[in-house]
Short mmCIF file of C-alpha atoms and ligand atoms in Angstrom, two decimals:
data_model
loop_
_atom_site.label_atom_id
_atom_site.label_comp_id
_atom_site.label_asym_id
_atom_site.label_seq_id
_atom_site.Cartn_x
_atom_site.Cartn_y
_atom_site.Cartn_z
CA MET P 1 127.16 112.47 88.48
CA GLU P 2 127.88 112.33 84.75
CA ARG P 3 125.88 109.10 84.50
CA ILE P 4 122.87 110.62 86.24
CA LYS P 5 122.99 113.63 83.92
CA GLU P 6 123.20 111.33 80.94
CA ALA P 7 120.26 109.27 82.13
CA ILE P 8 118.15 112.42 82.58
CA GLU P 9 119.08 113.65 79.13
CA ARG P 10 118.27 110.27 77.65
CA ALA P 11 114.90 110.19 79.42
CA LYS P 12 114.14 113.69 78.10
CA ARG P 13 115.08 112.68 74.58
CA GLU P 14 113.00 109.57 74.71
CA ARG P 15 110.18 111.48 76.40
CA VAL P 16 110.08 108.91 79.17
CA SER P 17 108.88 110.41 82.39
CA VAL P 18 110.67 109.69 85.63
CA PRO P 19 109.26 106.41 86.89
CA PRO P 20 106.76 106.80 89.74
CA PRO P 21 107.85 105.76 93.20
CA PRO P 22 107.02 102.17 94.14
CA GLN P 23 103.31 101.70 94.65
CA ASP P 24 103.54 101.78 98.36
CA ALA P 25 101.23 103.44 100.81
CA LYS P 26 103.02 106.78 100.49
CA ALA P 27 102.43 106.91 96.80
CA ASP P 28 98.78 106.14 97.34
CA ALA P 29 98.48 108.70 100.06
CA SER P 30 99.66 111.41 97.73
CA ARG P 31 97.27 110.19 95.08
CA ASP P 32 94.28 110.49 97.26
CA GLY P 33 94.48 111.97 100.65
CA GLY P 34 95.37 115.58 100.39
CA GLY P 35 98.89 114.85 99.28
CA ARG P 36 100.36 117.16 96.64
CA ALA P 37 98.88 114.97 93.91
CA ALA P 38 99.36 117.54 91.18
CA GLU P 39 99.93 114.84 88.55
CA ASP P 40 96.67 113.06 89.11
CA PRO P 41 93.83 114.92 87.41
CA ASP P 42 91.27 113.06 89.47
CA SER P 43 92.76 114.33 92.64
CA ARG P 44 92.58 117.99 91.71
CA PRO P 45 90.08 120.09 93.60
CA LYS P 46 87.04 120.68 91.42
CA ASP P 47 85.86 123.67 93.37
CA SER P 48 88.07 126.71 93.04
CA SER P 49 87.22 127.74 96.61
CA LEU P 50 89.09 124.66 97.79
CA ARG P 51 92.31 125.51 96.02
CA SER P 52 93.50 127.62 98.87
CA VAL P 53 93.48 124.55 101.11
CA LYS P 54 96.98 123.76 102.28
CA TYR P 55 97.98 120.36 100.90
CA GLN P 56 100.54 118.19 102.51
CA GLN P 57 101.58 114.59 102.56
CA THR P 58 99.06 112.38 104.31
CA LYS P 59 100.47 110.65 107.37
CA VAL P 60 101.12 106.98 106.78
CA VAL P 61 100.42 104.64 109.66
CA GLU P 62 101.31 100.95 109.67
CA LEU P 63 98.48 98.71 110.78
CA ASP P 64 98.86 95.82 113.17
CA MET P 65 97.40 92.72 111.53
CA GLU P 66 96.63 91.02 114.83
CA HIS P 67 94.85 94.09 116.10
CA LEU P 68 92.74 94.19 112.93
CA ALA P 69 91.86 90.52 113.23
CA SER P 70 90.84 90.93 116.86
CA HIS P 71 88.50 93.73 115.80
CA ARG P 72 87.01 91.78 112.91
CA ILE P 73 88.65 93.88 110.21
CA PHE P 74 89.31 91.40 107.43
CA ALA P 75 88.55 93.07 104.08
CA HIS P 76 92.27 93.49 103.32
CA LEU P 77 92.79 89.71 103.48
CA LYS P 78 92.51 87.83 100.23
CA ASN P 79 91.68 84.37 101.48
CA ASN P 80 89.32 85.14 104.32
CA PRO P 81 85.83 83.73 103.69
CA MET P 82 84.29 86.91 105.15
CA THR P 83 86.08 89.02 102.57
CA ALA P 84 83.90 87.49 99.88
CA TYR P 85 80.77 88.73 101.66
CA ILE P 86 82.06 92.25 102.06
CA ASP P 87 83.29 92.28 98.45
CA MET P 88 79.80 91.32 97.30
CA LEU P 89 78.38 94.16 99.33
CA ARG P 90 81.02 96.48 97.86
CA THR P 91 80.11 95.53 94.31
CA GLN P 92 76.42 96.13 94.92
CA VAL P 93 77.12 99.42 96.69
CA LEU P 94 79.40 100.66 93.90
CA GLN P 95 76.95 99.62 91.18
CA LYS P 96 74.19 101.65 92.82
CA MET P 97 76.45 104.59 93.50
CA ASP P 98 77.72 104.66 89.91
CA GLU P 99 74.19 104.33 88.56
CA HIS P 100 73.06 107.41 90.48
CA GLY P 101 76.29 109.41 90.42
CA TRP P 102 76.53 109.13 94.21
CA ARG P 103 79.89 109.62 95.90
CA THR P 104 79.06 109.98 99.59
CA LEU P 105 77.52 107.21 101.66
CA GLY P 106 76.45 107.33 105.31
CA VAL P 107 76.40 104.07 107.25
CA THR P 108 73.83 104.04 110.01
CA SER P 109 71.51 101.68 111.90
CA PRO P 110 68.34 101.89 113.95
CA THR P 111 69.98 101.12 117.31
CA PRO P 112 73.53 101.00 118.74
CA GLY P 113 75.89 98.08 118.37
CA SER P 114 74.51 96.82 115.06
CA GLY P 115 77.92 96.73 113.39
CA LYS P 116 77.94 100.06 111.52
CA SER P 117 81.58 100.87 112.25
CA LEU P 118 82.72 97.40 111.32
CA ILE P 119 80.78 97.39 108.06
CA ALA P 120 81.91 100.96 107.24
CA ILE P 121 85.59 100.08 107.78
CA ASN P 122 85.49 96.77 105.91
CA LEU P 123 83.50 98.33 103.08
CA ALA P 124 85.96 101.21 102.73
CA ILE P 125 88.89 98.78 102.62
CA SER P 126 87.09 96.66 100.07
CA ILE P 127 86.37 99.72 97.89
CA ALA P 128 90.02 100.75 98.16
CA ARG P 129 91.01 97.36 96.75
CA HIS P 130 88.69 98.03 93.81
CA THR P 131 90.86 99.10 90.90
CA GLN P 132 88.92 102.16 89.73
CA LYS P 133 88.04 103.80 93.04
CA THR P 134 89.69 105.25 96.06
CA ALA P 135 88.01 105.41 99.42
CA LEU P 136 87.88 107.94 102.22
CA LEU P 137 86.49 106.70 105.51
CA VAL P 138 85.27 109.44 107.85
CA ASP P 139 84.32 108.79 111.46
CA LEU P 140 81.29 111.02 111.84
CA ASP P 141 79.96 109.27 114.92
CA LEU P 142 80.99 112.08 117.22
CA ARG P 143 79.31 110.43 120.19
CA ARG P 144 80.96 107.01 120.02
CA PRO P 145 83.81 107.20 117.52
CA LYS P 146 85.36 103.79 116.95
CA VAL P 147 87.16 103.84 113.61
CA ALA P 148 90.55 104.81 115.09
CA GLU P 149 90.22 102.25 117.86
CA TYR P 150 89.23 99.41 115.52
CA LEU P 151 92.01 100.22 113.07
CA GLY P 152 94.50 100.81 115.89
CA LEU P 153 95.28 104.40 114.85
CA ASP P 154 96.85 106.78 117.29
CA CYS P 155 95.33 110.16 116.52
CA ARG P 156 95.26 111.99 119.83
CA VAL P 157 96.18 115.36 118.40
CA ASP P 158 95.22 115.71 114.77
CA SER P 159 91.82 114.26 114.12
CA LEU P 160 88.49 115.42 112.79
CA VAL P 161 87.81 116.99 116.20
CA SER P 162 90.80 119.34 115.85
CA ALA P 163 89.88 120.07 112.24
CA LEU P 164 86.29 120.95 113.15
CA LYS P 165 87.63 123.31 115.80
CA GLY P 166 89.76 124.94 113.12
CA LYS P 167 92.99 123.97 114.90
CA VAL P 168 94.38 121.95 111.99
CA ASP P 169 93.63 121.71 108.31
CA ILE P 170 91.47 118.76 107.34
CA SER P 171 94.33 117.28 105.32
CA GLU P 172 96.48 117.25 108.45
CA ALA P 173 93.90 115.11 110.20
CA MET P 174 93.86 112.51 107.44
CA VAL P 175 95.71 109.26 107.80
CA ASN P 176 96.76 106.68 105.26
CA PRO P 177 96.50 103.35 107.06
CA SER P 178 99.05 101.71 104.75
CA ILE P 179 96.30 100.25 102.59
CA ARG P 180 96.50 101.35 98.97
CA HIS P 181 93.90 103.91 97.89
CA LEU P 182 92.43 104.27 101.37
CA VAL P 183 92.48 107.39 103.52
CA VAL P 184 90.89 107.70 106.94
CA LEU P 185 89.64 110.80 108.70
CA PRO P 186 89.44 109.57 112.28
CA THR P 187 87.74 111.12 115.28
CA SER P 188 89.97 110.79 118.32
CA ARG P 189 87.37 111.22 121.07
CA PRO P 190 83.70 111.99 121.60
CA VAL P 191 82.77 115.67 121.30
CA ALA P 192 80.74 117.48 123.93
CA ASN P 193 77.67 118.35 121.85
CA PRO P 194 77.67 115.91 118.96
CA ALA P 195 74.20 116.77 117.64
CA GLU P 196 75.02 120.50 117.52
CA ALA P 197 78.42 119.89 115.95
CA LEU P 198 76.89 117.67 113.30
CA ALA P 199 74.21 120.22 112.48
CA SER P 200 76.83 122.96 112.03
CA LYS P 201 77.72 124.69 108.79
CA ARG P 202 81.29 123.50 109.24
CA VAL P 203 80.23 119.84 109.00
CA ALA P 204 77.95 120.61 106.05
CA ASN P 205 80.89 122.25 104.27
CA LEU P 206 83.18 119.38 105.18
CA ILE P 207 80.81 116.82 103.65
CA SER P 208 80.40 118.75 100.43
CA ASP P 209 84.13 119.57 100.19
CA LEU P 210 85.09 115.94 100.64
CA ARG P 211 82.56 114.97 97.99
CA GLU P 212 83.69 117.49 95.43
CA ARG P 213 87.43 117.23 95.86
CA TYR P 214 88.07 113.97 93.99
CA GLU P 215 85.73 112.58 91.40
CA SER P 216 86.83 108.96 91.60
CA ARG P 217 86.62 108.79 95.35
CA ILE P 218 83.88 107.22 97.42
CA VAL P 219 83.44 108.79 100.84
CA ILE P 220 82.06 106.50 103.55
CA PHE P 221 80.79 108.14 106.73
CA ASP P 222 80.45 106.03 109.86
CA LEU P 223 77.45 107.51 111.67
CA ALA P 224 75.57 107.23 114.96
CA PRO P 225 72.31 105.23 115.12
CA LEU P 226 69.00 106.80 114.12
CA VAL P 227 66.81 106.05 117.14
CA ASN P 228 67.11 108.12 120.35
CA THR P 229 69.50 110.82 119.11
CA ASP P 230 69.33 113.20 116.17
CA ASP P 231 73.10 112.95 115.48
CA ALA P 232 72.76 110.94 112.28
CA LEU P 233 69.53 112.67 111.29
CA SER P 234 71.20 116.04 110.99
CA VAL P 235 73.83 114.78 108.54
CA VAL P 236 72.14 112.16 106.37
CA PRO P 237 70.35 114.75 104.22
CA LYS P 238 73.78 116.12 103.28
CA MET P 239 74.92 112.77 101.93
CA ASP P 240 74.08 111.22 98.58
CA ALA P 241 72.81 107.98 100.08
CA VAL P 242 72.59 105.88 103.21
CA LEU P 243 73.31 102.24 103.95
CA MET P 244 71.33 100.87 106.85
CA VAL P 245 72.89 98.14 108.99
CA VAL P 246 70.46 96.10 111.03
CA GLY P 247 71.98 93.83 113.66
CA ASN P 248 70.24 90.48 113.72
CA GLY P 249 67.85 90.56 116.68
CA MET P 250 69.19 93.91 117.85
CA SER P 251 66.38 96.25 116.82
CA THR P 252 62.65 95.85 117.22
CA LYS P 253 60.25 96.14 114.30
CA ARG P 254 59.11 99.47 115.70
CA GLU P 255 62.69 100.79 115.81
CA ILE P 256 63.34 99.68 112.25
CA GLU P 257 60.11 101.32 111.08
CA GLU P 258 60.94 104.50 112.96
CA SER P 259 64.37 104.60 111.31
CA MET P 260 62.83 104.09 107.88
CA ARG P 261 60.49 107.01 108.54
CA HIS P 262 63.50 109.17 109.43
CA LEU P 263 65.06 108.25 106.09
CA GLN P 264 61.97 108.98 104.00
CA SER P 265 63.53 111.89 102.19
CA THR P 266 66.98 110.27 101.94
CA SER P 267 68.19 107.87 99.27
CA LEU P 268 68.39 104.53 101.02
CA LEU P 269 70.96 102.52 99.09
CA GLY P 270 70.14 99.29 100.89
CA VAL P 271 69.88 97.40 104.14
CA VAL P 272 72.52 95.01 105.46
CA LEU P 273 71.50 92.30 107.87
CA ASN P 274 74.51 91.96 110.11
CA LYS P 275 75.37 89.31 112.67
CA ALA P 276 73.10 86.89 110.82
CA GLU P 277 73.56 83.24 111.58
CA THR P 278 73.90 81.34 108.36
CA ASP P 279 75.40 78.12 107.07
CA ILE P 280 75.79 79.57 103.62
CA THR P 281 79.43 79.90 102.73
CA PRO P 282 80.63 82.21 99.98
CA ALA P 283 81.23 79.09 97.89
CA TYR P 284 77.46 78.90 97.40
CA TYR P 285 77.31 82.06 95.34
N1 ATP U 301 78.98 90.35 111.93
C1 ATP U 301 79.43 90.39 113.16
N2 ATP U 301 79.70 89.26 113.84
C2 ATP U 301 80.15 89.30 115.12
N3 ATP U 301 80.36 90.42 115.82
C3 ATP U 301 80.11 91.57 115.20
C4 ATP U 301 79.65 91.64 113.85
N4 ATP U 301 79.48 92.92 113.51
C5 ATP U 301 79.84 93.65 114.60
N5 ATP U 301 80.22 92.84 115.61
C6 ATP U 301 80.68 93.24 116.95
O1 ATP U 301 79.63 94.01 117.53
C7 ATP U 301 80.17 95.08 118.29
C8 ATP U 301 79.58 96.39 117.78
O2 ATP U 301 80.08 96.60 116.47
P1 ATP U 301 80.26 98.07 115.92
O3 ATP U 301 81.03 98.89 116.86
O4 ATP U 301 80.73 97.95 114.52
O5 ATP U 301 78.74 98.52 115.96
P2 ATP U 301 78.15 99.99 115.79
O6 ATP U 301 76.81 99.82 115.18
O7 ATP U 301 79.11 100.82 115.09
O8 ATP U 301 78.02 100.44 117.30
P3 ATP U 301 77.71 101.93 117.83
O9 ATP U 301 76.24 102.12 117.69
O10 ATP U 301 78.18 101.91 119.24
O11 ATP U 301 78.48 102.87 116.96
C9 ATP U 301 81.68 95.00 118.13
O12 ATP U 301 82.21 94.32 119.24
C10 ATP U 301 81.86 94.19 116.88
O13 ATP U 301 83.07 93.47 116.87
MG1 MG U 302 79.98 102.66 115.59
#
């Protein structure tokens, strides 16, 4: 006891602060995901109206590496050749976002199955590995939510669905998937009227709150496709920019053109051609 007291006194004298906990997922969760985070100026709410939000420690969930691999989630792996591609995309995305002061990015596509969810997840992980930024990945495809499934997260109770219904606070629905600087806001199941829910004031507030809360954070929204439903259309104007994923051979020229028309008044950050067959390895950079 005496020794502890002495150590504290010595630390006070030498003005050495108590060392931070090991840089594990918990520490990162509190830095970014609605944890108490009082020491990190970047994580303080910028908008005074948000200060009443109840903060609590973000849940930490261990990920199963085999599950990730089987769902093509690879951005956390250092020596995977695909990681180099997603890291290149990340760098280009971050450059554009920094240039324009953008912090929220919707990921959409003309038609279903183009690889939006996969790109959104891998991109968010890749951003989280970036030293200066933290990433929040939000599953805003309320019709076919896949983020939780692909990451192997069990979120039956507290998810975005419960938060949108006002049953839990948004911070209670957030999960830290044991990847540093990454927080996920999963959607546990499809909602009954996705287009209406997405057009609601609650979702508009959510998007702007998530944007304003932390300055150094990039928020990635996994969205529905643009053709045939207005799900994505009702939310993209509320985001700073959009990344369009086109699955190789999966959308017709007409569908791509129609999607581009839908995005006329939105900042299109870029287009990713996914599922492309190529011999080019990252070594050819
Ligand atoms: N580059 C790729 N190479 C091989 N398979 C891929 C690639 N990208 C995505 N896939 C596979 O395609 C399927 C659809 O991917 P994903 O769910 O990410 O698409 P989506 O655009 O989000 O679909 P939805 O419109 O249903 O939300 C998944 O089985 C995924 O593993
Ligand atoms: Mg999807």
